[in-house]
GROMACS .gro file of C-alpha atoms in nm:
model
  223
    1UNK     CA    1  14.724   7.264  15.988
    2UNK     CA    2  14.368   7.153  16.056
    3UNK     CA    3  14.274   6.803  16.181
    4UNK     CA    4  14.015   6.609  15.983
    5UNK     CA    5  14.015   6.287  16.184
    6UNK     CA    6  14.243   6.079  16.400
    7UNK     CA    7  14.367   5.729  16.329
    8UNK     CA    8  14.371   5.555  16.667
    9UNK     CA    9  14.210   5.253  16.834
   10UNK     CA   10  13.838   5.304  16.891
   11UNK     CA   11  13.749   5.391  17.253
   12UNK     CA   12  13.606   5.101  17.459
   13UNK     CA   13  13.282   5.285  17.532
   14UNK     CA   14  13.056   5.551  17.384
   15UNK     CA   15  13.199   5.897  17.476
   16UNK     CA   16  12.888   6.023  17.652
   17UNK     CA   17  13.066   6.301  17.845
   18UNK     CA   18  13.230   6.437  17.531
   19UNK     CA   19  12.890   6.467  17.365
   20UNK     CA   20  12.733   6.618  17.676
   21UNK     CA   21  13.004   6.885  17.680
   22UNK     CA   22  12.948   6.960  17.312
   23UNK     CA   23  12.572   6.989  17.372
   24UNK     CA   24  12.632   7.213  17.676
   25UNK     CA   25  12.858   7.446  17.480
   26UNK     CA   26  12.613   7.466  17.189
   27UNK     CA   27  12.322   7.528  17.429
   28UNK     CA   28  12.505   7.816  17.599
   29UNK     CA   29  12.603   7.960  17.260
   30UNK     CA   30  12.238   7.960  17.154
   31UNK     CA   31  12.154   8.139  17.479
   32UNK     CA   32  12.418   8.398  17.390
   33UNK     CA   33  12.265   8.453  17.048
   34UNK     CA   34  11.910   8.479  17.181
   35UNK     CA   35  11.981   8.682  17.494
   36UNK     CA   36  11.785   9.012  17.503
   37UNK     CA   37  12.111   9.193  17.575
   38UNK     CA   38  12.412   8.997  17.447
   39UNK     CA   39  12.666   9.240  17.595
   40UNK     CA   40  12.511   9.209  17.940
   41UNK     CA   41  12.508   8.829  17.907
   42UNK     CA   42  12.877   8.823  17.812
   43UNK     CA   43  12.980   9.070  18.082
   44UNK     CA   44  12.796   8.864  18.345
   45UNK     CA   45  12.936   8.520  18.258
   46UNK     CA   46  13.268   8.592  18.085
   47UNK     CA   47  13.587   8.637  18.284
   48UNK     CA   48  13.688   9.003  18.304
   49UNK     CA   49  14.024   9.010  18.484
   50UNK     CA   50  13.982   9.364  18.621
   51UNK     CA   51  13.660   9.255  18.796
   52UNK     CA   52  13.821   8.966  18.983
   53UNK     CA   53  13.835   8.999  19.361
   54UNK     CA   54  13.963   8.690  19.540
   55UNK     CA   55  13.784   8.802  19.856
   56UNK     CA   56  13.449   8.786  19.674
   57UNK     CA   57  13.365   8.436  19.549
   58UNK     CA   58  13.098   8.572  19.311
   59UNK     CA   59  13.370   8.731  19.097
   60UNK     CA   60  13.546   8.393  19.076
   61UNK     CA   61  13.251   8.207  18.921
   62UNK     CA   62  13.339   8.330  18.567
   63UNK     CA   63  13.660   8.125  18.585
   64UNK     CA   64  13.418   7.836  18.521
   65UNK     CA   65  13.129   7.990  18.328
   66UNK     CA   66  13.361   8.156  18.074
   67UNK     CA   67  13.465   7.810  17.956
   68UNK     CA   68  13.120   7.757  17.802
   69UNK     CA   69  13.100   8.092  17.619
   70UNK     CA   70  13.220   8.159  17.265
   71UNK     CA   71  13.282   8.470  17.062
   72UNK     CA   72  13.125   8.360  16.733
   73UNK     CA   73  13.040   8.071  16.503
   74UNK     CA   74  13.399   8.006  16.394
   75UNK     CA   75  13.513   8.008  16.757
   76UNK     CA   76  13.266   7.745  16.874
   77UNK     CA   77  13.286   7.534  16.556
   78UNK     CA   78  13.664   7.505  16.574
   79UNK     CA   79  13.662   7.430  16.947
   80UNK     CA   80  13.390   7.167  16.924
   81UNK     CA   81  13.560   7.007  16.622
   82UNK     CA   82  13.887   6.964  16.813
   83UNK     CA   83  13.691   6.824  17.109
   84UNK     CA   84  13.512   6.582  16.876
   85UNK     CA   85  13.832   6.464  16.705
   86UNK     CA   86  14.040   6.405  17.019
   87UNK     CA   87  13.791   6.382  17.304
   88UNK     CA   88  13.650   6.034  17.246
   89UNK     CA   89  13.984   5.856  17.283
   90UNK     CA   90  14.081   6.060  17.589
   91UNK     CA   91  13.747   5.991  17.756
   92UNK     CA   92  13.789   5.622  17.670
   93UNK     CA   93  14.126   5.620  17.845
   94UNK     CA   94  14.025   5.824  18.149
   95UNK     CA   95  13.658   5.742  18.202
   96UNK     CA   96  13.368   5.988  18.181
   97UNK     CA   97  13.396   6.161  18.520
   98UNK     CA   98  13.777   6.200  18.511
   99UNK     CA   99  13.738   6.334  18.156
  100UNK     CA  100  13.492   6.597  18.281
  101UNK     CA  101  13.731   6.688  18.564
  102UNK     CA  102  14.018   6.722  18.316
  103UNK     CA  103  13.807   6.949  18.096
  104UNK     CA  104  13.709   7.175  18.387
  105UNK     CA  105  14.047   7.181  18.562
  106UNK     CA  106  14.234   7.255  18.239
  107UNK     CA  107  13.983   7.527  18.156
  108UNK     CA  108  14.010   7.688  18.500
  109UNK     CA  109  14.390   7.661  18.499
  110UNK     CA  110  14.400   7.819  18.154
  111UNK     CA  111  14.182   8.108  18.268
  112UNK     CA  112  14.395   8.156  18.582
  113UNK     CA  113  14.717   8.168  18.380
  114UNK     CA  114  14.571   8.411  18.126
  115UNK     CA  115  14.438   8.622  18.415
  116UNK     CA  116  14.784   8.625  18.577
  117UNK     CA  117  14.934   8.761  18.253
  118UNK     CA  118  14.690   9.053  18.230
  119UNK     CA  119  14.506   9.099  18.564
  120UNK     CA  120  14.405   9.458  18.488
  121UNK     CA  121  14.246   9.383  18.151
  122UNK     CA  122  13.885   9.488  18.099
  123UNK     CA  123  13.846   9.267  17.790
  124UNK     CA  124  13.612   8.969  17.851
  125UNK     CA  125  13.782   8.630  17.834
  126UNK     CA  126  13.566   8.348  17.701
  127UNK     CA  127  13.593   8.013  17.528
  128UNK     CA  128  13.661   7.645  17.590
  129UNK     CA  129  14.004   7.659  17.426
  130UNK     CA  130  14.197   7.612  17.752
  131UNK     CA  131  13.980   7.315  17.847
  132UNK     CA  132  14.018   7.158  17.503
  133UNK     CA  133  14.392   7.223  17.512
  134UNK     CA  134  14.388   7.000  17.820
  135UNK     CA  135  14.228   6.725  17.612
  136UNK     CA  136  14.495   6.774  17.343
  137UNK     CA  137  14.776   6.757  17.597
  138UNK     CA  138  14.638   6.435  17.743
  139UNK     CA  139  14.600   6.285  17.395
  140UNK     CA  140  14.960   6.384  17.317
  141UNK     CA  141  15.084   6.169  17.607
  142UNK     CA  142  14.842   5.876  17.589
  143UNK     CA  143  14.841   5.819  17.213
  144UNK     CA  144  15.199   5.871  17.089
  145UNK     CA  145  15.152   5.624  16.803
  146UNK     CA  146  14.822   5.767  16.674
  147UNK     CA  147  14.807   5.957  16.348
  148UNK     CA  148  14.597   6.257  16.256
  149UNK     CA  149  14.458   6.305  15.906
  150UNK     CA  150  14.548   6.671  15.862
  151UNK     CA  151  14.457   6.939  15.610
  152UNK     CA  152  14.768   7.147  15.539
  153UNK     CA  153  14.773   7.486  15.370
  154UNK     CA  154  15.102   7.601  15.214
  155UNK     CA  155  15.022   7.929  15.042
  156UNK     CA  156  14.814   7.818  14.739
  157UNK     CA  157  14.897   7.451  14.787
  158UNK     CA  158  14.650   7.240  14.987
  159UNK     CA  159  14.699   6.875  15.073
  160UNK     CA  160  14.590   6.609  15.322
  161UNK     CA  161  14.852   6.402  15.503
  162UNK     CA  162  14.858   6.155  15.791
  163UNK     CA  163  15.076   6.312  16.060
  164UNK     CA  164  15.192   6.147  16.381
  165UNK     CA  165  14.979   6.290  16.660
  166UNK     CA  166  15.282   6.413  16.863
  167UNK     CA  167  15.405   6.608  16.559
  168UNK     CA  168  15.069   6.770  16.488
  169UNK     CA  169  14.990   6.850  16.853
  170UNK     CA  170  15.350   6.939  16.936
  171UNK     CA  171  15.353   7.187  16.647
  172UNK     CA  172  15.027   7.336  16.777
  173UNK     CA  173  15.169   7.371  17.130
  174UNK     CA  174  15.493   7.533  17.013
  175UNK     CA  175  15.290   7.774  16.801
  176UNK     CA  176  15.093   7.877  17.112
  177UNK     CA  177  15.417   7.948  17.300
  178UNK     CA  178  15.561   8.155  17.015
  179UNK     CA  179  15.234   8.343  16.963
  180UNK     CA  180  15.192   8.395  17.338
  181UNK     CA  181  15.542   8.541  17.366
  182UNK     CA  182  15.463   8.770  17.076
  183UNK     CA  183  15.145   8.894  17.246
  184UNK     CA  184  15.318   9.003  17.568
  185UNK     CA  185  15.319   9.363  17.450
  186UNK     CA  186  15.098   9.550  17.699
  187UNK     CA  187  14.886   9.710  17.427
  188UNK     CA  188  14.822   9.371  17.267
  189UNK     CA  189  14.708   9.222  17.598
  190UNK     CA  190  14.472   9.513  17.664
  191UNK     CA  191  14.317   9.486  17.317
  192UNK     CA  192  14.225   9.121  17.363
  193UNK     CA  193  14.259   8.848  17.103
  194UNK     CA  194  14.349   8.481  17.131
  195UNK     CA  195  14.415   8.361  17.488
  196UNK     CA  196  14.742   8.185  17.406
  197UNK     CA  197  14.842   8.146  17.769
  198UNK     CA  198  14.516   7.968  17.847
  199UNK     CA  199  14.605   7.722  17.570
  200UNK     CA  200  14.954   7.672  17.711
  201UNK     CA  201  14.837   7.611  18.068
  202UNK     CA  202  14.555   7.381  17.957
  203UNK     CA  203  14.790   7.173  17.743
  204UNK     CA  204  15.039   7.133  18.030
  205UNK     CA  205  14.759   7.025  18.266
  206UNK     CA  206  14.651   6.769  18.006
  207UNK     CA  207  15.004   6.636  17.970
  208UNK     CA  208  15.033   6.597  18.348
  209UNK     CA  209  14.700   6.415  18.361
  210UNK     CA  210  14.811   6.188  18.077
  211UNK     CA  211  15.135   6.102  18.255
  212UNK     CA  212  14.947   6.021  18.578
  213UNK     CA  213  14.706   5.792  18.392
  214UNK     CA  214  14.996   5.628  18.208
  215UNK     CA  215  15.183   5.566  18.534
  216UNK     CA  216  14.874   5.422  18.704
  217UNK     CA  217  14.818   5.192  18.407
  218UNK     CA  218  15.180   5.073  18.413
  219UNK     CA  219  15.164   4.998  18.787
  220UNK     CA  220  14.832   4.820  18.743
  221UNK     CA  221  14.973   4.605  18.461
  222UNK     CA  222  15.276   4.513  18.672
  223UNK     CA  223  15.046   4.387  18.946
   0.00000   0.00000   0.00000
């Protein structure tokens, strides 16, 4: 399933932070493509679990910088599309600075969880997927009645349907859990691939953030 657009109330303000994050990711990707030595650029800014030393803060910086790196055009296009589809409403509900904090915290938490699964891996970890999973998790909680216009592929059959956001995002989350469990084979972890556990952790952080915002809103309305 691939989201085309969401059907939800328009956010109360222009999503400036969402667009700034998209621009930042695209800018860094261009720097990747134009770097004199792409491998050196990736090895310097990506998160390589085996290089992490919690007694040396320099080795911890990639937990943040890796969020803004991507492994190819499809990687960044898909990530930025999901951020574009779901980010404006979440930023509208949270505010620009809290939205930025959600993005960064979910991204860092995702990287930490993926690191914990394979701390000895020498494969670079990179991508905003964990951060964007945080946005998806927050959307899942805050917009339970929204619908997502979704492109669905069933073998040779392709159709577009309006799915309830919790169904579409819930399906995505369950798929990450199943795929993550299937990737726990040591050889699979050492060979790299999709960081399913970063997605899982990011989504959970987003759900927690959404529940906090929902609770604050309910208390505020009561008063």
